[in-house]
Coordinates of C-alpha atoms and ligand atoms in Angstrom, one line a residue:
M1 CA -169.7 93.7 -232.9
N2 CA -169.9 92.4 -236.6
H3 CA -170.8 88.8 -237.1
D4 CA -168.5 88.4 -240.2
P5 CA -165.2 87.1 -238.7
M6 CA -163.2 88.6 -241.5
Q7 CA -164.7 92.1 -240.7
N8 CA -163.8 91.6 -237.1
E9 CA -160.2 90.7 -237.9
L10 CA -160.1 93.7 -240.2
A11 CA -161.4 96.0 -237.5
R12 CA -158.8 94.7 -235.0
A13 CA -156.0 95.2 -237.6
V14 CA -157.2 98.8 -238.2
S15 CA -157.4 99.5 -234.5
L16 CA -153.8 98.2 -233.9
I17 CA -152.5 100.2 -236.8
H18 CA -154.3 103.4 -235.7
S19 CA -152.8 103.3 -232.2
A20 CA -149.2 102.4 -233.3
E21 CA -146.4 104.9 -233.3
N22 CA -144.0 102.7 -235.3
I23 CA -145.1 100.3 -238.0
A24 CA -142.9 98.0 -240.0
C25 CA -144.2 96.0 -243.0
L26 CA -142.3 92.9 -244.1
T27 CA -143.2 92.1 -247.7
G28 CA -142.5 89.1 -250.0
A29 CA -143.2 88.0 -253.5
G30 CA -146.9 87.6 -252.8
V31 CA -147.5 91.4 -252.8
S32 CA -146.4 91.5 -256.5
V33 CA -148.6 88.6 -257.6
E34 CA -151.4 90.9 -258.6
S35 CA -148.9 92.8 -260.7
G36 CA -148.4 89.6 -262.7
L37 CA -145.2 88.4 -261.1
A38 CA -144.8 84.8 -259.8
T39 CA -143.7 84.0 -256.3
F40 CA -140.9 81.6 -255.5
R41 CA -142.7 78.6 -253.9
D42 CA -146.0 78.4 -255.6
T43 CA -146.5 74.8 -256.5
R44 CA -147.2 75.6 -260.1
T45 CA -145.8 79.0 -261.1
G46 CA -143.1 79.5 -258.4
A47 CA -139.6 80.5 -259.7
W48 CA -138.0 77.8 -257.5
T49 CA -140.6 75.3 -258.6
N50 CA -139.5 75.7 -262.2
V51 CA -135.7 76.2 -262.0
D52 CA -133.0 75.0 -259.6
P53 CA -132.2 77.7 -257.0
E54 CA -128.8 76.1 -256.5
K55 CA -128.0 77.1 -260.1
Y56 CA -129.8 80.4 -260.4
A57 CA -129.3 81.9 -256.9
S58 CA -125.8 80.9 -255.9
Q59 CA -122.2 82.0 -256.5
K60 CA -121.4 78.4 -257.6
G61 CA -124.2 78.4 -260.1
F62 CA -123.2 81.8 -261.6
V63 CA -119.5 80.8 -261.9
A64 CA -120.5 77.5 -263.6
S65 CA -123.1 78.9 -266.0
P66 CA -122.8 82.7 -266.2
G67 CA -124.8 83.0 -269.5
D68 CA -127.8 80.9 -268.3
V69 CA -128.0 82.8 -265.0
W70 CA -127.6 86.2 -266.7
R71 CA -130.3 85.4 -269.3
W72 CA -132.7 84.2 -266.6
Y73 CA -132.3 87.3 -264.5
M74 CA -132.6 89.6 -267.5
K75 CA -135.8 87.9 -268.5
R76 CA -137.1 88.5 -264.9
Y77 CA -135.8 92.1 -265.1
N78 CA -137.9 92.6 -268.3
E79 CA -141.0 91.1 -266.6
M80 CA -140.5 93.2 -263.5
S81 CA -139.9 96.4 -265.4
R82 CA -143.1 95.9 -267.5
A83 CA -145.2 95.1 -264.3
Q84 CA -147.1 97.9 -262.7
P85 CA -147.7 98.5 -258.9
N86 CA -151.0 96.9 -257.8
A87 CA -153.6 98.1 -255.3
G88 CA -151.6 96.5 -252.5
H89 CA -148.4 98.5 -253.3
I90 CA -150.5 101.6 -253.6
A91 CA -152.2 101.0 -250.3
L92 CA -148.9 100.6 -248.5
A93 CA -147.7 103.9 -250.0
E94 CA -150.8 105.6 -248.7
L95 CA -150.3 104.0 -245.2
E96 CA -146.9 105.7 -245.0
I97 CA -148.7 109.1 -245.2
L98 CA -151.5 108.1 -242.7
V99 CA -149.3 106.9 -239.8
P100 CA -146.4 108.5 -237.8
N101 CA -143.6 106.1 -238.8
F102 CA -143.8 103.5 -241.4
T103 CA -141.0 101.4 -243.1
I104 CA -141.3 98.7 -245.6
V105 CA -138.8 95.9 -245.2
T106 CA -139.0 93.9 -248.5
Q107 CA -137.5 90.7 -249.7
N108 CA -138.5 91.6 -253.2
V109 CA -136.0 92.7 -255.8
D110 CA -138.5 94.5 -257.9
D111 CA -139.1 98.3 -257.5
L112 CA -142.9 98.2 -257.3
H113 CA -143.1 99.6 -253.8
E114 CA -141.1 102.7 -254.9
R115 CA -143.0 103.0 -258.1
A116 CA -146.2 103.0 -256.1
G117 CA -144.9 106.0 -254.1
S118 CA -143.4 104.4 -250.9
R119 CA -140.3 106.4 -249.8
Y120 CA -139.0 104.2 -246.9
V121 CA -138.2 100.9 -248.4
L122 CA -135.4 98.6 -247.2
H123 CA -134.4 96.0 -249.8
L124 CA -133.0 93.1 -247.8
H125 CA -132.2 91.0 -250.9
G126 CA -131.0 93.7 -253.2
S127 CA -132.4 94.9 -256.5
I128 CA -132.7 93.5 -259.9
C129 CA -132.5 97.1 -261.2
R130 CA -128.9 97.5 -260.0
Y131 CA -125.7 95.7 -261.2
R132 CA -122.3 95.1 -259.7
C133 CA -119.1 93.3 -260.4
N134 CA -119.1 89.8 -259.0
G135 CA -115.5 90.3 -258.0
C136 CA -114.7 93.9 -256.9
R137 CA -118.4 94.9 -256.3
R138 CA -118.1 98.1 -258.3
T139 CA -121.5 99.2 -259.4
Y140 CA -122.6 99.7 -263.0
D141 CA -125.4 101.2 -265.1
L142 CA -126.0 98.9 -268.1
S143 CA -127.4 99.7 -271.5
V144 CA -130.2 97.7 -273.1
E145 CA -127.6 96.0 -275.4
E146 CA -125.6 94.9 -272.4
R147 CA -128.7 93.6 -270.6
S148 CA -129.8 91.7 -273.7
A149 CA -126.4 90.0 -274.4
S150 CA -126.2 86.3 -274.0
L151 CA -123.3 86.6 -271.5
P152 CA -123.0 89.1 -268.6
P153 CA -120.8 92.2 -269.3
M154 CA -117.3 92.1 -267.9
C155 CA -115.9 94.5 -265.3
P156 CA -113.2 96.6 -267.0
R157 CA -111.4 96.9 -263.7
C158 CA -111.0 93.3 -262.6
F159 CA -112.3 91.3 -265.6
D160 CA -114.8 89.4 -263.5
F161 CA -118.5 89.2 -264.7
I162 CA -121.1 91.8 -263.8
R163 CA -124.2 90.4 -262.1
P164 CA -127.5 91.7 -260.7
D165 CA -127.1 93.2 -257.3
I166 CA -129.2 90.5 -255.6
V167 CA -128.3 88.5 -252.5
W168 CA -127.9 84.9 -253.4
F169 CA -128.0 81.9 -251.0
E170 CA -125.1 81.8 -248.6
E171 CA -124.2 85.5 -249.3
H172 CA -124.4 88.2 -246.6
L173 CA -127.3 90.7 -246.6
P174 CA -126.2 94.3 -247.0
T175 CA -125.1 95.3 -243.5
G176 CA -126.5 98.8 -243.3
I177 CA -129.9 97.6 -244.6
L178 CA -130.0 94.6 -242.3
D179 CA -129.1 96.8 -239.3
M180 CA -131.9 99.3 -240.1
A181 CA -134.4 96.5 -240.7
L182 CA -133.5 94.9 -237.4
R183 CA -133.9 98.3 -235.6
M184 CA -137.3 98.7 -237.1
T185 CA -138.2 95.1 -236.2
R186 CA -137.3 95.7 -232.6
E187 CA -138.9 99.2 -232.3
C188 CA -142.2 98.7 -234.1
N189 CA -145.5 98.4 -232.2
V190 CA -147.1 96.6 -235.2
M191 CA -145.5 94.5 -237.9
L192 CA -147.6 93.8 -241.0
V193 CA -146.4 90.7 -242.8
A194 CA -147.7 90.6 -246.3
G195 CA -147.1 88.1 -249.1
T196 CA -144.3 86.1 -247.6
S197 CA -144.0 82.4 -246.7
G198 CA -141.6 83.5 -243.9
V199 CA -139.3 80.6 -244.5
V200 CA -136.1 82.4 -245.5
Y201 CA -133.6 83.5 -242.9
P202 CA -133.2 86.2 -241.6
A203 CA -136.4 87.9 -242.8
G204 CA -138.4 84.9 -241.7
E205 CA -137.3 85.6 -238.1
F206 CA -138.3 89.2 -238.0
P207 CA -141.9 88.6 -237.0
T208 CA -140.7 86.5 -234.0
T209 CA -138.2 89.2 -233.0
A210 CA -140.9 91.9 -233.4
K211 CA -143.3 89.9 -231.3
Q212 CA -140.7 89.2 -228.6
N213 CA -140.2 93.0 -228.4
G214 CA -143.9 93.6 -227.8
A215 CA -145.2 94.2 -231.4
A216 CA -148.5 92.9 -232.6
I217 CA -148.3 90.9 -235.8
I218 CA -150.8 91.3 -238.6
E219 CA -150.5 88.7 -241.4
I220 CA -152.0 89.3 -244.9
N221 CA -151.8 86.2 -247.0
P222 CA -154.3 83.9 -248.8
E223 CA -152.5 80.9 -247.2
T224 CA -151.4 79.9 -243.8
T225 CA -147.6 80.3 -243.3
A226 CA -144.8 79.9 -240.9
V227 CA -145.9 83.3 -239.4
T228 CA -149.6 82.4 -238.9
G229 CA -149.1 80.7 -235.5
M230 CA -147.7 83.9 -233.9
A231 CA -150.0 86.4 -235.7
D232 CA -152.4 88.5 -233.6
V233 CA -154.5 89.1 -236.6
S234 CA -154.7 86.9 -239.7
L235 CA -156.3 88.4 -242.8
R236 CA -156.8 85.7 -245.4
G237 CA -156.8 87.0 -248.9
P238 CA -154.7 88.7 -251.6
S239 CA -152.8 91.7 -250.4
G240 CA -154.2 93.7 -253.4
V241 CA -157.6 93.2 -251.9
I242 CA -157.0 93.3 -248.2
L243 CA -154.5 96.2 -248.0
P244 CA -156.9 98.7 -249.7
Q245 CA -159.7 97.5 -247.3
I246 CA -157.4 98.3 -244.3
I247 CA -156.7 101.8 -245.7
A248 CA -160.4 102.5 -246.4
Q249 CA -161.3 101.6 -242.8
L250 CA -158.3 103.4 -241.3
K251 CA -159.3 106.6 -243.1
K252 CA -162.8 106.3 -241.5
V253 CA -161.3 105.7 -238.0
I254 CA -158.9 108.7 -238.4
T255 CA -161.8 110.9 -239.7
Q256 CA -164.0 109.8 -236.7
S257 CA -161.2 110.5 -234.2
V258 CA -160.5 113.9 -235.6
A259 CA -164.2 114.8 -235.6
G260 CA -164.4 113.5 -232.0
V261 CA -161.5 115.8 -230.9
Q262 CA -163.1 118.8 -232.7
T263 CA -166.5 118.4 -231.0
S264 CA -165.1 117.6 -227.5
Ligands
OAD1 P1 -142.5 82.7 -251.4 O1 -142.7 82.2 -252.7 O2 -141.8 81.8 -250.4 O3 -143.9 83.0 -250.7 C1 -144.9 83.8 -251.3 C2 -146.1 84.0 -250.4 O4 -147.0 84.8 -251.0 C3 -146.8 82.7 -250.0 O5 -147.0 82.6 -248.6 C4 -148.1 82.8 -250.7 O6 -149.2 82.2 -250.0 C5 -148.3 84.4 -250.7 N1 -149.2 84.9 -251.8 C6 -149.5 84.3 -253.0 N2 -150.4 85.2 -253.6 C7 -150.6 86.3 -252.8 C8 -151.3 87.5 -252.9 N3 -152.1 87.7 -254.0 N4 -151.3 88.3 -251.9 C9 -150.5 88.1 -250.8 N5 -149.8 87.0 -250.7 C10 -149.8 86.1 -251.7 O7 -141.8 84.1 -251.5 P2 -141.0 84.9 -250.4 O8 -141.6 84.7 -249.0 O9 -140.9 86.3 -250.9 O10 -134.8 85.2 -252.0 O11 -139.6 84.3 -250.5 C11 -138.5 84.7 -249.7 C12 -137.3 84.7 -250.4 O12 -137.1 83.3 -251.0 C13 -137.2 85.5 -251.7 O13 -136.9 86.9 -251.4 C14 -136.1 84.9 -252.5 C15 -136.5 83.4 -252.3 O14 -135.4 82.6 -252.3 C16 -133.8 85.5 -252.8 O15 -133.9 85.4 -254.0 C17 -132.6 85.9 -252.1

Protein backbone atom coordinates (compact mmCIF):
# COMPACT_ATOMS: atom_id res chain seq x y z
CA MET A 1 0.00 0.00 0.00
CA ASN A 2 1.34 3.47 -0.94
CA HIS A 3 1.41 6.09 1.84
CA ASP A 4 0.62 8.97 -0.55
CA PRO A 5 -3.21 9.34 -0.32
CA MET A 6 -3.36 10.75 -3.84
CA GLN A 7 -1.49 7.71 -5.22
CA ASN A 8 -3.91 5.42 -3.37
CA GLU A 9 -6.90 7.24 -4.86
CA LEU A 10 -5.31 7.05 -8.30
CA ALA A 11 -4.72 3.31 -7.92
CA ARG A 12 -8.35 2.80 -6.84
CA ALA A 13 -9.57 4.79 -9.85
CA VAL A 14 -7.41 2.74 -12.22
CA SER A 15 -8.59 -0.53 -10.70
CA LEU A 16 -12.26 0.49 -11.09
CA ILE A 17 -11.68 1.58 -14.69
CA HIS A 18 -9.79 -1.60 -15.53
CA SER A 19 -12.58 -3.85 -14.33
CA ALA A 20 -15.44 -1.87 -15.93
CA GLU A 21 -17.30 -3.00 -19.03
CA ASN A 22 -19.07 0.33 -19.63
CA ILE A 23 -17.61 3.71 -18.74
CA ALA A 24 -19.30 7.08 -19.13
CA CYS A 25 -17.43 10.33 -18.69
CA LEU A 26 -19.36 13.48 -17.85
CA THR A 27 -17.30 16.55 -18.70
CA GLY A 28 -17.75 20.27 -18.12
CA ALA A 29 -15.93 23.52 -18.77
CA GLY A 30 -13.06 22.62 -16.42
CA VAL A 31 -11.63 20.09 -18.90
CA SER A 32 -11.01 22.94 -21.35
CA VAL A 33 -9.31 25.27 -18.82
CA GLU A 34 -5.85 24.04 -19.76
CA SER A 35 -6.70 24.83 -23.39
CA GLY A 36 -7.08 28.45 -22.30
CA LEU A 37 -10.91 28.57 -22.07
CA ALA A 38 -12.69 29.98 -19.05
CA THR A 39 -15.31 28.08 -17.06
CA PHE A 40 -18.75 29.53 -16.27
CA ARG A 41 -18.60 29.93 -12.52
CA ASP A 42 -14.99 30.75 -11.70
CA THR A 43 -15.19 33.70 -9.29
CA ARG A 44 -12.81 35.78 -11.41
CA THR A 45 -12.74 34.56 -15.02
CA GLY A 46 -16.08 32.69 -15.26
CA ALA A 47 -18.34 33.55 -18.21
CA TRP A 48 -21.36 33.94 -15.92
CA THR A 49 -19.28 35.95 -13.46
CA ASN A 50 -18.61 38.54 -16.15
CA VAL A 51 -21.85 38.65 -18.15
CA ASP A 52 -25.50 38.17 -17.27
CA PRO A 53 -26.62 34.63 -18.26
CA GLU A 54 -30.23 35.91 -18.45
CA LYS A 55 -29.14 38.09 -21.36
CA TYR A 56 -26.61 35.79 -23.06
CA ALA A 57 -28.18 32.38 -22.57
CA SER A 58 -31.91 32.82 -22.95
CA GLN A 59 -34.46 33.22 -25.70
CA LYS A 60 -35.62 36.44 -24.06
CA GLY A 61 -32.10 37.89 -24.06
CA PHE A 62 -31.54 36.99 -27.73
CA VAL A 63 -34.82 38.50 -28.87
CA ALA A 64 -34.11 41.71 -26.90
CA SER A 65 -30.46 42.11 -28.01
CA PRO A 66 -29.66 39.82 -30.97
CA GLY A 67 -26.53 41.78 -31.94
CA ASP A 68 -24.97 41.74 -28.44
CA VAL A 69 -25.69 38.04 -28.00
CA TRP A 70 -24.41 37.18 -31.50
CA ARG A 71 -21.15 39.12 -31.06
CA TRP A 72 -20.53 37.54 -27.64
CA TYR A 73 -20.94 34.01 -29.03
CA MET A 74 -18.85 34.72 -32.11
CA LYS A 75 -16.05 36.01 -29.86
CA ARG A 76 -16.31 32.74 -27.90
CA TYR A 77 -16.40 30.78 -31.15
CA ASN A 78 -13.15 32.45 -32.22
CA GLU A 79 -11.52 31.69 -28.85
CA MET A 80 -12.70 28.07 -28.95
CA SER A 81 -11.62 27.48 -32.53
CA ARG A 82 -8.13 28.85 -31.76
CA ALA A 83 -7.84 26.67 -28.62
CA GLN A 84 -6.08 23.29 -28.89
CA PRO A 85 -7.02 20.05 -27.11
CA ASN A 86 -5.03 19.66 -23.89
CA ALA A 87 -3.49 16.60 -22.25
CA GLY A 88 -6.82 15.81 -20.52
CA HIS A 89 -8.77 15.70 -23.81
CA ILE A 90 -6.04 13.55 -25.32
CA ALA A 91 -6.06 11.18 -22.34
CA LEU A 92 -9.84 10.68 -22.71
CA ALA A 93 -9.40 9.92 -26.42
CA GLU A 94 -6.81 7.29 -25.44
CA LEU A 95 -9.11 5.84 -22.80
CA GLU A 96 -11.71 5.14 -25.49
CA ILE A 97 -9.19 2.78 -27.11
CA LEU A 98 -8.09 1.10 -23.87
CA VAL A 99 -11.49 0.06 -22.46
CA PRO A 100 -14.41 -1.92 -23.95
CA ASN A 101 -17.14 0.77 -24.06
CA PHE A 102 -16.54 4.43 -23.42
CA THR A 103 -18.75 7.44 -24.08
CA ILE A 104 -18.16 11.09 -23.28
CA VAL A 105 -21.23 13.04 -22.24
CA THR A 106 -20.17 16.66 -22.40
CA GLN A 107 -21.83 19.89 -21.41
CA ASN A 108 -19.20 21.75 -23.41
CA VAL A 109 -20.05 23.43 -26.68
CA ASP A 110 -16.45 23.40 -27.94
CA ASP A 111 -15.22 20.55 -30.17
CA LEU A 112 -11.99 19.85 -28.28
CA HIS A 113 -12.93 16.24 -27.40
CA GLU A 114 -13.43 15.45 -31.09
CA ARG A 115 -10.29 17.30 -32.12
CA ALA A 116 -8.36 15.23 -29.54
CA GLY A 117 -9.61 12.09 -31.30
CA SER A 118 -12.64 11.01 -29.22
CA ARG A 119 -15.29 9.40 -31.44
CA TYR A 120 -18.17 8.85 -29.03
CA VAL A 121 -19.12 12.28 -27.74
CA LEU A 122 -22.65 13.33 -26.81
CA HIS A 123 -23.07 17.11 -26.74
CA LEU A 124 -25.85 17.75 -24.23
CA HIS A 125 -25.77 21.53 -24.64
CA GLY A 126 -25.23 21.70 -28.39
CA SER A 127 -22.26 23.10 -30.26
CA ILE A 128 -20.90 26.56 -30.91
CA CYS A 129 -19.65 25.26 -34.27
CA ARG A 130 -23.21 24.70 -35.61
CA TYR A 131 -25.91 27.25 -36.43
CA ARG A 132 -29.66 27.07 -36.75
CA CYS A 133 -32.63 29.33 -37.29
CA ASN A 134 -34.13 30.54 -34.03
CA GLY A 135 -37.60 30.07 -35.57
CA CYS A 136 -37.81 27.11 -37.98
CA ARG A 137 -34.61 25.39 -36.64
CA ARG A 138 -33.20 24.88 -40.16
CA THR A 139 -29.42 24.42 -39.89
CA TYR A 140 -26.87 26.59 -41.68
CA ASP A 141 -23.16 26.69 -42.47
CA LEU A 142 -21.94 30.27 -42.11
CA SER A 143 -19.14 32.13 -43.84
CA VAL A 144 -16.47 34.09 -41.95
CA GLU A 145 -18.22 37.31 -43.09
CA GLU A 146 -21.56 36.17 -41.68
CA ARG A 147 -19.93 35.18 -38.39
CA SER A 148 -18.13 38.52 -38.08
CA ALA A 149 -21.20 40.65 -38.82
CA SER A 150 -22.57 42.79 -36.00
CA LEU A 151 -26.01 41.20 -36.32
CA PRO A 152 -26.83 37.50 -36.76
CA PRO A 153 -27.71 36.46 -40.34
CA MET A 154 -31.38 36.06 -41.17
CA CYS A 155 -33.03 32.77 -42.16
CA PRO A 156 -34.12 33.18 -45.81
CA ARG A 157 -37.01 30.79 -45.20
CA CYS A 158 -38.77 32.31 -42.19
CA PHE A 159 -36.88 35.62 -41.69
CA ASP A 160 -36.04 34.88 -38.07
CA PHE A 161 -32.45 35.28 -36.85
CA ILE A 162 -29.88 32.48 -37.06
CA ARG A 163 -28.20 31.56 -33.75
CA PRO A 164 -25.56 29.18 -32.44
CA ASP A 165 -27.00 25.69 -31.95
CA ILE A 166 -26.57 25.86 -28.17
CA VAL A 167 -29.12 24.97 -25.52
CA TRP A 168 -30.09 28.06 -23.55
CA PHE A 169 -31.74 28.18 -20.13
CA GLU A 170 -35.32 26.89 -20.16
CA GLU A 171 -34.83 25.20 -23.53
CA HIS A 172 -35.11 21.45 -24.07
CA LEU A 173 -31.99 19.38 -24.53
CA PRO A 174 -31.82 17.52 -27.88
CA THR A 175 -34.04 14.48 -27.23
CA GLY A 176 -31.99 11.78 -28.99
CA ILE A 177 -28.77 12.94 -27.30
CA LEU A 178 -30.42 13.12 -23.89
CA ASP A 179 -31.88 9.61 -24.30
CA MET A 180 -28.48 8.18 -25.23
CA ALA A 181 -26.78 10.01 -22.36
CA LEU A 182 -29.36 8.68 -19.90
CA ARG A 183 -28.89 5.16 -21.23
CA MET A 184 -25.13 5.40 -20.78
CA THR A 185 -25.68 6.87 -17.30
CA ARG A 186 -27.89 3.93 -16.26
CA GLU A 187 -25.72 1.25 -17.88
CA CYS A 188 -22.22 2.36 -16.93
CA ASN A 189 -20.20 0.58 -14.24
CA VAL A 190 -17.99 3.63 -13.76
CA MET A 191 -18.77 7.29 -14.30
CA LEU A 192 -15.85 9.70 -14.53
CA VAL A 193 -16.94 13.24 -13.67
CA ALA A 194 -14.34 15.73 -14.86
CA GLY A 195 -14.31 19.52 -14.75
CA THR A 196 -17.92 20.19 -13.88
CA SER A 197 -19.51 21.92 -10.90
CA GLY A 198 -22.48 19.56 -11.32
CA VAL A 199 -25.00 22.29 -10.61
CA VAL A 200 -26.86 22.38 -13.94
CA TYR A 201 -29.86 20.11 -14.53
CA PRO A 202 -30.10 17.48 -15.98
CA ALA A 203 -26.36 16.72 -16.36
CA GLY A 204 -25.80 17.49 -12.68
CA GLU A 205 -28.12 14.58 -11.79
CA PHE A 206 -26.33 12.02 -13.95
CA PRO A 207 -23.80 11.04 -11.26
CA THR A 208 -26.68 10.39 -8.80
CA THR A 209 -28.54 8.30 -11.39
CA ALA A 210 -25.37 6.38 -12.26
CA LYS A 211 -24.67 5.72 -8.59
CA GLN A 212 -28.27 4.57 -7.95
CA ASN A 213 -27.79 2.10 -10.81
CA GLY A 214 -24.65 0.65 -9.25
CA ALA A 215 -21.86 2.67 -10.88
CA ALA A 216 -18.75 3.87 -9.08
CA ILE A 217 -18.18 7.61 -9.37
CA ILE A 218 -14.68 8.98 -9.93
CA GLU A 219 -14.43 12.75 -9.70
CA ILE A 220 -11.56 14.74 -11.21
CA ASN A 221 -11.62 18.38 -10.18
CA PRO A 222 -9.28 20.77 -8.33
CA GLU A 223 -12.22 21.83 -6.11
CA THR A 224 -14.94 20.05 -4.17
CA THR A 225 -18.30 20.15 -5.97
CA ALA A 226 -21.91 19.03 -5.72
CA VAL A 227 -20.70 15.59 -6.87
CA THR A 228 -17.93 15.13 -4.28
CA GLY A 229 -20.19 13.77 -1.52
CA MET A 230 -21.25 10.78 -3.61
CA ALA A 231 -17.87 10.14 -5.26
CA ASP A 232 -16.19 6.79 -4.59
CA VAL A 233 -12.87 8.30 -5.61
CA SER A 234 -11.99 12.00 -5.60
CA LEU A 235 -8.91 13.05 -7.53
CA ARG A 236 -8.11 16.65 -6.66
CA GLY A 237 -6.25 18.44 -9.44
CA PRO A 238 -6.52 19.71 -12.99
CA SER A 239 -7.88 17.19 -15.50
CA GLY A 240 -4.94 17.93 -17.80
CA VAL A 241 -2.66 16.49 -15.11
CA ILE A 242 -4.80 13.78 -13.51
CA LEU A 243 -6.26 12.15 -16.63
CA PRO A 244 -2.83 11.45 -18.19
CA GLN A 245 -1.74 9.93 -14.85
CA ILE A 246 -4.76 7.61 -14.96
CA ILE A 247 -3.91 6.53 -18.51
CA ALA A 248 -0.24 5.92 -17.68
CA GLN A 249 -1.17 3.69 -14.71
CA LEU A 250 -3.95 1.95 -16.60
CA LYS A 251 -1.53 1.00 -19.37
CA LYS A 252 0.80 -0.52 -16.76
CA VAL A 253 -2.07 -2.52 -15.22
CA ILE A 254 -3.22 -3.74 -18.67
CA THR A 255 0.35 -4.76 -19.58
CA GLN A 256 0.75 -6.62 -16.27
CA SER A 257 -2.58 -8.44 -16.67
CA VAL A 258 -1.75 -9.44 -20.26
CA ALA A 259 1.70 -10.66 -19.15
CA GLY A 260 0.01 -12.57 -16.29
CA VAL A 261 -2.36 -14.32 -18.72
CA GLN A 262 0.52 -15.25 -21.07
CA THR A 263 2.67 -16.80 -18.32
CA SER A 264 -0.15 -18.66 -16.57
P1 LIG B 1 -18.76 25.45 -14.18
O1 LIG B 1 -18.10 26.75 -14.43
O2 LIG B 1 -20.03 25.46 -13.41
O3 LIG B 1 -17.75 24.47 -13.41
C1 LIG B 1 -16.45 24.27 -13.87
C2 LIG B 1 -15.76 23.27 -12.97
O4 LIG B 1 -14.45 23.05 -13.49
C3 LIG B 1 -15.58 23.73 -11.52
O5 LIG B 1 -16.03 22.70 -10.65
C4 LIG B 1 -14.07 23.93 -11.38
O6 LIG B 1 -13.59 23.62 -10.08
C5 LIG B 1 -13.55 22.93 -12.40
N1 LIG B 1 -12.21 23.22 -12.90
C6 LIG B 1 -11.53 24.39 -12.97
N2 LIG B 1 -10.31 24.21 -13.51
C7 LIG B 1 -10.21 22.88 -13.81
C8 LIG B 1 -9.19 22.06 -14.38
N3 LIG B 1 -8.03 22.56 -14.80
N4 LIG B 1 -9.44 20.74 -14.50
C9 LIG B 1 -10.62 20.21 -14.10
N5 LIG B 1 -11.61 20.93 -13.55
C10 LIG B 1 -11.41 22.25 -13.40
O7 LIG B 1 -18.92 24.75 -15.60
P2 LIG B 1 -19.88 23.54 -15.99
O8 LIG B 1 -20.01 22.58 -14.87
O9 LIG B 1 -19.40 23.02 -17.30
O10 LIG B 1 -24.53 25.57 -19.86
O11 LIG B 1 -21.25 24.29 -16.20
C11 LIG B 1 -22.39 23.55 -16.63
C12 LIG B 1 -23.20 24.38 -17.56
O12 LIG B 1 -23.46 25.66 -16.95
C13 LIG B 1 -22.52 24.75 -18.86
O13 LIG B 1 -22.58 23.74 -19.85
C14 LIG B 1 -23.28 25.97 -19.29
C15 LIG B 1 -23.46 26.69 -17.97
O14 LIG B 1 -24.63 27.42 -17.86
C16 LIG B 1 -24.99 26.22 -20.96
O15 LIG B 1 -24.43 27.16 -21.46
C17 LIG B 1 -26.25 25.63 -21.49
